[in-house]
XYZ file of C-alpha atoms in Angstrom:
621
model
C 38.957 119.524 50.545
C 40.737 117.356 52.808
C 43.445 119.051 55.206
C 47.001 116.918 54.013
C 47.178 115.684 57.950
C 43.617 114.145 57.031
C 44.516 112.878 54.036
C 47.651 111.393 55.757
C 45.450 109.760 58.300
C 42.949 108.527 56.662
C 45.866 106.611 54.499
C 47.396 105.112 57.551
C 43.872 103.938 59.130
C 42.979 102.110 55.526
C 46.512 100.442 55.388
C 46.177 99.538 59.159
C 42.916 98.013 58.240
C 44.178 96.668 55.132
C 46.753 94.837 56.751
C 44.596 93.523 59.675
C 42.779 91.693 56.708
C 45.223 90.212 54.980
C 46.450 88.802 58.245
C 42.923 87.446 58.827
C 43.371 85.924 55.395
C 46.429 84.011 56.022
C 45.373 83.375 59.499
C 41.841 81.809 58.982
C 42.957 79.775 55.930
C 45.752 78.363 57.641
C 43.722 77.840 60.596
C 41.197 75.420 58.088
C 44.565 73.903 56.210
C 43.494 70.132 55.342
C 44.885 68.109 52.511
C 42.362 65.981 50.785
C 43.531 62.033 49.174
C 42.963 63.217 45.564
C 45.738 66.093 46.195
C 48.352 62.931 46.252
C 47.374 61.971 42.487
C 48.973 65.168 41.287
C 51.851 64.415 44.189
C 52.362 61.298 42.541
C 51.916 62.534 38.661
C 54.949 65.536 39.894
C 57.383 62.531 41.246
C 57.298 60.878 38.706
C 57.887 63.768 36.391
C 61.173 64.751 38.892
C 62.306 61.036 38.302
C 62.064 61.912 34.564
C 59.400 59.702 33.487
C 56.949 62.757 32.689
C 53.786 63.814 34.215
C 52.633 60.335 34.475
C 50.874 58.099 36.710
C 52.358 54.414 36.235
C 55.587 54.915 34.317
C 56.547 53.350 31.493
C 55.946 50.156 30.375
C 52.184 51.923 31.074
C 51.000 54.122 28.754
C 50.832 57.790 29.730
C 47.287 59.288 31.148
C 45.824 62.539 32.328
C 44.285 61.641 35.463
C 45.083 64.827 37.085
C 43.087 68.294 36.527
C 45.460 71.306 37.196
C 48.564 71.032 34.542
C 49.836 74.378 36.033
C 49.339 73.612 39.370
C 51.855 70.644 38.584
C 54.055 72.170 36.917
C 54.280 75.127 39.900
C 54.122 71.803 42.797
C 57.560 69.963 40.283
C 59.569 73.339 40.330
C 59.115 73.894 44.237
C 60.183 70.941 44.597
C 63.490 70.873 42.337
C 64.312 74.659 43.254
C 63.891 74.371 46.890
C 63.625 70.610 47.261
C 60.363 71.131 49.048
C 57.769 68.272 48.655
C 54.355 68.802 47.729
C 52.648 67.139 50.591
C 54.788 70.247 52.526
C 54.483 72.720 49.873
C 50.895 72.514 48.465
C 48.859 74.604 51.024
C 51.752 77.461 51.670
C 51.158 77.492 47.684
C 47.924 77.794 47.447
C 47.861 80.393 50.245
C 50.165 82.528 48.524
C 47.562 82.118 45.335
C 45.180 83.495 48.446
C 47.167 86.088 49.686
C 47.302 87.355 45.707
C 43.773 87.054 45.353
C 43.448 89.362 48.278
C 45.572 92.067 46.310
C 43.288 91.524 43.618
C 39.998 92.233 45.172
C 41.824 95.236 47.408
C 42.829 96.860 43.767
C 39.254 96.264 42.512
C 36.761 97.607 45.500
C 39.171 100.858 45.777
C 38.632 101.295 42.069
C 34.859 101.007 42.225
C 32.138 103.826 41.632
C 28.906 105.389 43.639
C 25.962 106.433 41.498
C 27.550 109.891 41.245
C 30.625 108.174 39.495
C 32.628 109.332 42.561
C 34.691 106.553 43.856
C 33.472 104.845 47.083
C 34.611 105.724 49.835
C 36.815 103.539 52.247
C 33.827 102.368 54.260
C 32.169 100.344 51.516
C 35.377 99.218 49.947
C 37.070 98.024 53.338
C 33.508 96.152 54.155
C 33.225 94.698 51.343
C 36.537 93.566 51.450
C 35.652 92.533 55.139
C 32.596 90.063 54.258
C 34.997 88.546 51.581
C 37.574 87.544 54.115
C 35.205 86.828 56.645
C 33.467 83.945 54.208
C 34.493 80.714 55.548
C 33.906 79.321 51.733
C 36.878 81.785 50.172
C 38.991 80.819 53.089
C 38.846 76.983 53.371
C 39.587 76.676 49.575
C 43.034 78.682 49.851
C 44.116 74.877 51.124
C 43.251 71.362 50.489
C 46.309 70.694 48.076
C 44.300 71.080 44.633
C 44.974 73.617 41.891
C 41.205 75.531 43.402
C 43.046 78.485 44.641
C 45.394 78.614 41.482
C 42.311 78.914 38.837
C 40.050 80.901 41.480
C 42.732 83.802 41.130
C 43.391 83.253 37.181
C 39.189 83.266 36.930
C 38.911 86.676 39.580
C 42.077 87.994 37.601
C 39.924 87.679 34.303
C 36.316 88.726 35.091
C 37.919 91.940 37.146
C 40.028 93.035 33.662
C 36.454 92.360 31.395
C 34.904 95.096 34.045
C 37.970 97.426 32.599
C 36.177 100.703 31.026
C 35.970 101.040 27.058
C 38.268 104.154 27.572
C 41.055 101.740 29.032
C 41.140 98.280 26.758
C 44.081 98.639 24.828
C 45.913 96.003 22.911
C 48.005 96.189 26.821
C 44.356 95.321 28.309
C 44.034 92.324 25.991
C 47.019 90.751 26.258
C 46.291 90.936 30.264
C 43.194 89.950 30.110
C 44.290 86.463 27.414
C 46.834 85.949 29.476
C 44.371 85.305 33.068
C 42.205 83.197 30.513
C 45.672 81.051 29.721
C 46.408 80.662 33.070
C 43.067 79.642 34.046
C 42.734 77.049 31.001
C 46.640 75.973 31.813
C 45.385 75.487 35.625
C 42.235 73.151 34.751
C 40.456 72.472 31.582
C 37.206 74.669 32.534
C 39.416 77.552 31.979
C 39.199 76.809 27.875
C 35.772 78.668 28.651
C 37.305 82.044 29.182
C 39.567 81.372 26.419
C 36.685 81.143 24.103
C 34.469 83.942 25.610
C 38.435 85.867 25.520
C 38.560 84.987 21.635
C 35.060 85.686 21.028
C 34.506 89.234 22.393
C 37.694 90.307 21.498
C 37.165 89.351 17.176
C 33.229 90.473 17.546
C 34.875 94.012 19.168
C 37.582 93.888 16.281
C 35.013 93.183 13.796
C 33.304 96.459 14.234
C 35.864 98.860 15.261
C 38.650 97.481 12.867
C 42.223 96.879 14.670
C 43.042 93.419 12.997
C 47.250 93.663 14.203
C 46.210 94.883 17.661
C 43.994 91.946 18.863
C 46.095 89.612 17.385
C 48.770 91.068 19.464
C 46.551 91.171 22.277
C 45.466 87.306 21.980
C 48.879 86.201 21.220
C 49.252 84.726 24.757
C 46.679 81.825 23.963
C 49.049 80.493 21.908
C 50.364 79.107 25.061
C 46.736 76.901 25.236
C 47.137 75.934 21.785
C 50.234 74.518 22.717
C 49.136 72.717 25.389
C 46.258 71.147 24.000
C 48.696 69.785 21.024
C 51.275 68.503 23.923
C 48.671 66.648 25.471
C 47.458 65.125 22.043
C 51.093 64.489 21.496
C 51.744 62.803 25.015
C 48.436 61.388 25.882
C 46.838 60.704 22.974
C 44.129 62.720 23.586
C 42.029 66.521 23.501
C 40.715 65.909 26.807
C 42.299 64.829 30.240
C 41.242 61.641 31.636
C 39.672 63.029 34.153
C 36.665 64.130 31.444
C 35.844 60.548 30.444
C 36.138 59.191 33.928
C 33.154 61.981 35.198
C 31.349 62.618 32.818
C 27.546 60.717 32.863
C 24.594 61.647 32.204
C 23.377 65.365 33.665
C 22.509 64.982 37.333
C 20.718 68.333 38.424
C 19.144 66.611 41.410
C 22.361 66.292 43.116
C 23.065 69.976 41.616
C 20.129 71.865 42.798
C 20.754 70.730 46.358
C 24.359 71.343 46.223
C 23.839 74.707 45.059
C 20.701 75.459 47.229
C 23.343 74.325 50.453
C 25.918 76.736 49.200
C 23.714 79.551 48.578
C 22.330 78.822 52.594
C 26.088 78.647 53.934
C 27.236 81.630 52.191
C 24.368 84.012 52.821
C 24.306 84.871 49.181
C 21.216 83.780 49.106
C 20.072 87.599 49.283
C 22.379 88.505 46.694
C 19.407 87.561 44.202
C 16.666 89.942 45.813
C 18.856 92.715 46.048
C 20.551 91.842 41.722
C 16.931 92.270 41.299
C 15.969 95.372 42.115
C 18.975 96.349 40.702
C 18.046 95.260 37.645
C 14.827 96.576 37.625
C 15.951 99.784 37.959
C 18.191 99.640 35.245
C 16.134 98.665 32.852
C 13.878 101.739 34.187
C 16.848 104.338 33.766
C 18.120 103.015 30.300
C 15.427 101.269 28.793
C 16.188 102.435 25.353
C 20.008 101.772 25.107
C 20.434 98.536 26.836
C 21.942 96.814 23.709
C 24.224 99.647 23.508
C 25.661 99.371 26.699
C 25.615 95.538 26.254
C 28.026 96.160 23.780
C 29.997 98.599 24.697
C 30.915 96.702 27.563
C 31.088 93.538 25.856
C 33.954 91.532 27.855
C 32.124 92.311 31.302
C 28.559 90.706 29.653
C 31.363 87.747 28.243
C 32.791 87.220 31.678
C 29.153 87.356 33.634
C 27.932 84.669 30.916
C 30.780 82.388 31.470
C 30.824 82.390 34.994
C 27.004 82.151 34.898
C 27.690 78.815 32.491
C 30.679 77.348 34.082
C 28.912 77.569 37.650
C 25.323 76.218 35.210
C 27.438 73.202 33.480
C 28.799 71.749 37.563
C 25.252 72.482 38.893
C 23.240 71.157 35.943
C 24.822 68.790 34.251
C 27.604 67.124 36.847
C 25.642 67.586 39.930
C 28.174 69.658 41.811
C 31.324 68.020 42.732
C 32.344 65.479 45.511
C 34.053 68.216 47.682
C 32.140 71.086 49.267
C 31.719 73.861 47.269
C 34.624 73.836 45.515
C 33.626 74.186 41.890
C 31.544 77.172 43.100
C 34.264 78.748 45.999
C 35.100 81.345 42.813
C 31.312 82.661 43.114
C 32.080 84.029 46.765
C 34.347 87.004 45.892
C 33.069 87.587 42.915
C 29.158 87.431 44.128
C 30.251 89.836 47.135
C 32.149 92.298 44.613
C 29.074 92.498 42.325
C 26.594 93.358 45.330
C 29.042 96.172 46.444
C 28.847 97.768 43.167
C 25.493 97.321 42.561
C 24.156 98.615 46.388
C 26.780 101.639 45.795
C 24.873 102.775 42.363
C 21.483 102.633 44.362
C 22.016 103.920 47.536
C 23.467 106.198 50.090
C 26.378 104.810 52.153
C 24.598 103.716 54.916
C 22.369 101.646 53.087
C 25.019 99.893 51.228
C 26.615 99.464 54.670
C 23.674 98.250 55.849
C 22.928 95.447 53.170
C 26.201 94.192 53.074
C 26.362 93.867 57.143
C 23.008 91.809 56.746
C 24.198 89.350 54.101
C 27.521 88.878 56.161
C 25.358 87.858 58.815
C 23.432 85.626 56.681
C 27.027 84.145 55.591
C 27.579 83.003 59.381
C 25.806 79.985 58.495
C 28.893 78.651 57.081
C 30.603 79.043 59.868
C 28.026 77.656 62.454
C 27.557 74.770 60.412
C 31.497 74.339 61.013
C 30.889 74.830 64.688
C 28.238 71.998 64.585
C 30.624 70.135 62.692
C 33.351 70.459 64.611
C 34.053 66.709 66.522
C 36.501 64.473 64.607
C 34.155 62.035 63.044
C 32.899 60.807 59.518
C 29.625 60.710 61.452
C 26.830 63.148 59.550
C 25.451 65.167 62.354
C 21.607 67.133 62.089
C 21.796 70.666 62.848
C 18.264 70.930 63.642
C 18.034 70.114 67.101
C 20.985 72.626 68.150
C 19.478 75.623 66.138
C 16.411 77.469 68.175
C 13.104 77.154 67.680
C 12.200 79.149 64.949
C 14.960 78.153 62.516
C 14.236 74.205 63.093
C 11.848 74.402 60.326
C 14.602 75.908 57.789
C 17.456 73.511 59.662
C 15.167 70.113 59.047
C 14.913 71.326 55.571
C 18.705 71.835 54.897
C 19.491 68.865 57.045
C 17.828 66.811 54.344
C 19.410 68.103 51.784
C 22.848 67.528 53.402
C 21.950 63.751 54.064
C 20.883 63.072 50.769
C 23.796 64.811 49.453
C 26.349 62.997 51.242
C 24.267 59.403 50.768
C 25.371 59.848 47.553
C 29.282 61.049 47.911
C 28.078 64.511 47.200
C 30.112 67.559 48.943
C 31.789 65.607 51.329
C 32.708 68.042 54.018
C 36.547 69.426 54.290
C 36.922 68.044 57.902
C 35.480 64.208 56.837
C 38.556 64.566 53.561
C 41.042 65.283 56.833
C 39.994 62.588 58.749
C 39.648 60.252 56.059
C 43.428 61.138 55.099
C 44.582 60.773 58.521
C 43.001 57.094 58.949
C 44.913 56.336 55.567
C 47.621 57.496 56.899
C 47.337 55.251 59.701
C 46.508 51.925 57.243
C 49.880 52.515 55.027
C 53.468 52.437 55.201
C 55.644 55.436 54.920
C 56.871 56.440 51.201
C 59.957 54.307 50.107
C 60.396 51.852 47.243
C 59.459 48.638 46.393
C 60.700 47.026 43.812
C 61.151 43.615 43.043
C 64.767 41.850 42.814
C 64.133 40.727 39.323
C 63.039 44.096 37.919
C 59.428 43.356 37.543
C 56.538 45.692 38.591
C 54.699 45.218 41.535
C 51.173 46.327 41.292
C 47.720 46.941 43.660
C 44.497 47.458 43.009
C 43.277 50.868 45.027
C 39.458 52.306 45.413
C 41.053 55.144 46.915
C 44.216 56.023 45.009
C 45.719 59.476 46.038
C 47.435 58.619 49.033
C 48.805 54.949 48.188
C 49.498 55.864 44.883
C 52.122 58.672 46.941
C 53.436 56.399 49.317
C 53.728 53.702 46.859
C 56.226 55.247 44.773
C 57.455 51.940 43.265
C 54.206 50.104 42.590
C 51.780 50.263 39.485
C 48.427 51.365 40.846
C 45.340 50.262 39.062
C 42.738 53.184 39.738
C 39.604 51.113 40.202
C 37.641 54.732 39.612
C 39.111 55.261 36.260
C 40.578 58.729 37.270
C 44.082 57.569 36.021
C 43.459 54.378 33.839
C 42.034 54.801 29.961
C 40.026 51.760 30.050
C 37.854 52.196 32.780
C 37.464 55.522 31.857
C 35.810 54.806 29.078
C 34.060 51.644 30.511
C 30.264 52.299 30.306
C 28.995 53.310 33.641
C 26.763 50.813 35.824
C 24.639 52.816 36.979
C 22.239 49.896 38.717
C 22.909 46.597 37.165
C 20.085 43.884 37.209
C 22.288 41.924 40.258
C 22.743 44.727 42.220
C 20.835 45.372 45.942
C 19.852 48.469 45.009
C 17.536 48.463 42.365
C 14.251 49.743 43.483
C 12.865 45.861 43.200
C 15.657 44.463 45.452
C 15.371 47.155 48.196
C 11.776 47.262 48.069
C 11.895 43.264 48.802
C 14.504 43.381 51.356
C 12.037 46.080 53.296
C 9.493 43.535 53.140
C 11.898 40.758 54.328
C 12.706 43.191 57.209
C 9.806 44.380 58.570
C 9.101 41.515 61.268
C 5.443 42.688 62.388
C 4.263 43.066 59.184
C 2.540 46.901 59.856
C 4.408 47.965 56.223
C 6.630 50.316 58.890
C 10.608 49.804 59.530
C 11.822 51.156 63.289
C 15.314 51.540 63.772
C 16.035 48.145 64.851
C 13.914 47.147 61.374
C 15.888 49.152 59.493
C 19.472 48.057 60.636
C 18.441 44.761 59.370
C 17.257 46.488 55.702
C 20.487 47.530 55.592
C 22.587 44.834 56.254
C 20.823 42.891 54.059
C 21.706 45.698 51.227
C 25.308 46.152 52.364
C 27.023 42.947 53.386
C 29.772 42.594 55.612
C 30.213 43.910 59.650
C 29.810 47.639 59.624
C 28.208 49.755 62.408
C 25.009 50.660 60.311
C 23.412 53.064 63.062
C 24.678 56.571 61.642
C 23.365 55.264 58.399
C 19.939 54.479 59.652
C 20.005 57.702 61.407
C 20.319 59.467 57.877
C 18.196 57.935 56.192
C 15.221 58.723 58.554
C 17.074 62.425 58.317
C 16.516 62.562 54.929
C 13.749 59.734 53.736
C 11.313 59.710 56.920
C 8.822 62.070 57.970
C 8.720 60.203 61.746
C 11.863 60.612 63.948
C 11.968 56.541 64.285
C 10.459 54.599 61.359
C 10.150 54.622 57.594
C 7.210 53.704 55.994
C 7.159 51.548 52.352
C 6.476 54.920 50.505
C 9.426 56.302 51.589
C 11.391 53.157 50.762
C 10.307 53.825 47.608
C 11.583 57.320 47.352
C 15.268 56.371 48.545
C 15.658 53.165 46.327
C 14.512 55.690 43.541
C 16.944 57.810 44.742
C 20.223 55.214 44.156
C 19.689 54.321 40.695
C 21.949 56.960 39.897
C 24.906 55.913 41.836
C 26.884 57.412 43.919
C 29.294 60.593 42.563
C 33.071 59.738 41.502
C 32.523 56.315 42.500
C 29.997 55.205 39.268
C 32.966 53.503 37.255
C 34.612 50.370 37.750
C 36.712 47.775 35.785
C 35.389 45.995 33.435
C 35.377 41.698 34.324
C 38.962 40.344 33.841
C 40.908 43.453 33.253
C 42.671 44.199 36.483
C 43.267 40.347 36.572
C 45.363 40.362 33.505
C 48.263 42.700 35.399
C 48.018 39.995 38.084
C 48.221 42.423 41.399
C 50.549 41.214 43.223
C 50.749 44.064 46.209
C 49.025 43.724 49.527
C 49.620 45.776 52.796
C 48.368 44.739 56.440
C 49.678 46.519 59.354
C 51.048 49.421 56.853
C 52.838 46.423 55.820
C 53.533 45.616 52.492
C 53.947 42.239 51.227
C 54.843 41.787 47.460
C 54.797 38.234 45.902
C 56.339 36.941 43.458
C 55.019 35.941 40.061
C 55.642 32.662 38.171
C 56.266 34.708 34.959
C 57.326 38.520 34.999
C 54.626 40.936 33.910
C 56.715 43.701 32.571
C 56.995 42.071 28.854
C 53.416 41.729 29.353
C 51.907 45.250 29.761
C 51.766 47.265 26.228
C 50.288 43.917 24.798
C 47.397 44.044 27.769
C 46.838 47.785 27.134
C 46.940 47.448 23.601
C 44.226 44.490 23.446
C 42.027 45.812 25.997
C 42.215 49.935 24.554
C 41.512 47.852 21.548
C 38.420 46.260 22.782
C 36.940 49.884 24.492
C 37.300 51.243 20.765
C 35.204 48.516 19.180
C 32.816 48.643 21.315
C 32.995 45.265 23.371
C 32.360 46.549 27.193
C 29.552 48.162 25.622
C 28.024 45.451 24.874
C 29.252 43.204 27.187
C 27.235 45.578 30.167
């Protein structure tokens, strides 16, 4: 037994350490702070709210839509701001590191709580280093910014699988309500959470069902009445179950784009090896308990409910949406909770030292993330190869993930955090400051915006048509074009413009060839070289040509468009608001109209809405 001097010390070296982390958490996630354009739509939904129009995006005449995703996070950004009259723009990130620095707490309870193979609690080795590789991930720490709700529903999601891990001994009707209550504040943060209110609802009545307790899990589940009443709000205010954000991205399943985006996260984590070692894991479980596996399924039913839903939420974004335009952040929740389940299943295998020894390994293997950063690190939308800079023997694995980080971002696929900041910043540059603009006869000045986030912010006084459908009902719901019969890229089109461009006939495009494939494809005067460069990164097996064959595969590649970018307006809409906004210089010039629009709007809204629900655009694409 420990001497009390010991005991003392060995309390002060695991708060020192402790405390070193959590200042590496705050440090390294403000040190990769960025706010990303789409962090302004919910900017823009919150002032209007303050200037009591409701969490809307044009205000009234316009009908109310959903185009944002985190209702909480909204909610959290509008009370900073009235409280302590602190903007989002200024408040987001010191938000969302806060969400961090509780997440941290979180994870610090949970590996001091977990068991060895002798039931014996781990010591403070394993539990500081896995704490350690957690806060050393780059992924965990770059999403504790960026202005979105991420870090909001990653700590309502690690709240909630860590209280389904709770032993049978402890779930009392206490446990339940706890455990509802992280599924309502995941659900209230962004509508994937209604997953872990149904897996909440579902393993709760199916343990009720066969142990009795009727009163208590009612109790316990009382807090999703909070969802309910959400969901009938929204009904109530929008007019619909689902935000608008559900109609706007949802296509058809895209699992090429998935695979790769989950393949790239798995390589820049390092929990890639977390599969090898779950394996044997699992292989020796089944080996020790062979007979009473569906016993121990269910009497630890909310842990085998949490591990399914994270295993399907994570499934639905890599399967069926194709991962997300951002990096990794529909999959940033994996990273502590990936690291937490290795820890615990190393420390019910092996001795100490092992489990010390696998989890330095797989931290090491999580440096990629960091040395792609490094690679990364100039202040260009340019996409760079990390190939040539890696040595020798890892060129073969770095022109492998170099491909699948081309094709990934041909097609607006995890966009790096760094290309979001610069992309903000030239924005920035292009438009005014935020102040009104309204016209002297009352009427509403509107623009048409590709890119919404930002102007929509700074344009506080203007109607913005969202040419994406994020925030507007009818494009929404306007049937995607994925490759219409006019368009340059159908595989016919391409495959005639490489014929057009190859000048010495030898069915081969070099790079000068190739700029003029592309210009053909994509009019106008752009500097098409770090374009050609990627697509002989990610199409070409030689360094300087593409052949006809390869052609092939990339026009192949297009027909399913490129990610948040697939809808657009249907022909005449956005013409019948007559935009009348333009800026030039971050100037903005606002003409007038011969007859005022204002009396105008519900009847356009009414007749188009009208025309999406009988099934005109339908037909008309």
């Amino acid at each position: 037994m420990a001497s009390p001097s010991a005991s003392r010390s060995s309390a002060y070296l695991r708060a020192t350490v402790l405390l070193a982390l959590l200042a590496a958490t705050v440090l390294g996630a403000s040190a990769l702070a960025f706010l990303c354009d789409d962090a302004f739509i919910t900017f823009r939904y919150v002032a209007n709210a303050r200037n009591g129009h409701g969490l809307v995006w044009n205000p009234p005449p316009f009908l109310p839509v959903e185009g944002y995703t985190g209702f909480l996070w909204a909610l959290v950004l509008w009370g900073t701001w009235s409280l302590f009259g602190v903007a989002p723009p200024e408040a987001a990130n010191v938000l969302s590191i806060l969400c961090g620095v509780a997440q941290f707490a979180v994870l610090a309870v949970t590996v001091f709580r977990m068991r060895g193979r002798d039931g014996a609690r781990v010591g403070d080795a394993i539990a500081l280093g896995t704490l350690a590789c957690i806060v050393g991930n780059r992924t965990f720490l770059q999403w504790m910014t960026g202005g979105l709700e991420t870090a909001l529903f990653n700590l309502s999601l690690l709240a909630w699988v860590v209280l389904a891990f709770r032993s049978p001994e402890a779930r009392s009707a206490r446990w339940l309500a706890a455990w509802s209550s992280a599924a309502v504040f995941a659900a209230l943060t962004r509508p994937d959470g209604l997953l872990l209110v149904g897996a909440t609802v579902a393993a709760a009545l199916a343990g009720t069902a066969a142990r009795g307790g009727v009163r208590r899990a009612a109790l316990g589940l009382s807090p999703l009445t909070a969802v309910l009443a959400h969901v009938a709000w929204r009904r109530s205010f929008y007019g619909e179950w689902l935000p608008n954000t559900w109609f706007a991205k949802m296509g058809t399943a895209w699992p090429a784009a998935g695979s790769r985006y989950f393949a790239c996260f798995l390589v820049e984590t390092g929990l890639w090896a977390w599969f090898p070692m779950a394996l044997v894991w699992a292989t020796v479980r089944l080996a020790r308990h062979r007979g009473h596996l569906a016993a121990a399924a269910w009497r630890h039913l909310p842990a085998c409910a949490a591990v399914a839903t994270v295993v399907c939420h994570a499934g639905f974004y890599v399967l069926a949406v194709g991962g997300d335009h951002f990096e990794y952040r529909v999959l940033s929740q994996l990273v502590p909770l990936a690291w937490l389940g290795l820890a615990a299943m190393l420390a019910q295998l092996a001795r100490r030292t092992t489990v010390l020894a696998c989890l330095l390994a797989t931290f090491l293997f999580s440096a990629a993330g960091w040395a792609h950063l490094w690679f990364n690190r100039d202040t260009t939308l340019d996409f760079h190869p990390i190939a040539p800079d890696l040595p020798s023997f890892l060129q073969p694995i770095g022109r492998w993930y170099d491909r699948q980080q081309g094709w990934l971002q041909l097609h607006l696929v995890c966009l790096r955090c760094n290309q979001h900041a610069i992309m903000l910043r030239d924005l920035e540059a292009m438009l005014p400051d935020r102040h009104g603009h309204a016209l002297p006869d009352g009427d509403v000045p509107v623009k048409t915006e590709p890119v919404v986030g930002l102007a929509g912010w700074v344009l506080e006084d203007c109607a913005i048509l969202d040419m994406h459908g994020l925030n507007d009902w009818v494009v929404a719901r306007t049937p995607v074009r994925v490759v219409a019969q006019h368009s340059p890229f159908t595989e016919p089109n391409l495959l005639r413009s490489f014929a057009a461009a190859d000048a010495n006939r030898d069915d081969w495009l070099d790079r000068a060839e190739l700029r003029a494939w592309v210009s053909a494809i994509v009019p106008g005067p752009h500097d098409f070289g770090p374009l050609v460069e990627r697509l002989l990164v990610v199409f070409a097996e030689r360094p300087d040509a593409m052949s006809m064959a390869e052609a092939r595969a990339a026009a192949h590649s297009f027909q399913r468009g490129l990610m948040a970018h697939e809808r657009t307006p249907p022909p005449g809409y956005f013409e019948a608001f007559e935009p009348n906004v333009t800026i030039a210089g971050a100037v903005v010039t606002v003409a007038p109209r011969a007859a005022p629009l204002r009396p105008r709007i519900a009847s356009i809204e009414a007749e188009w809405r009208e025309r999406v629900r009988r099934g005109e655009l339908e037909r008309a694409r």
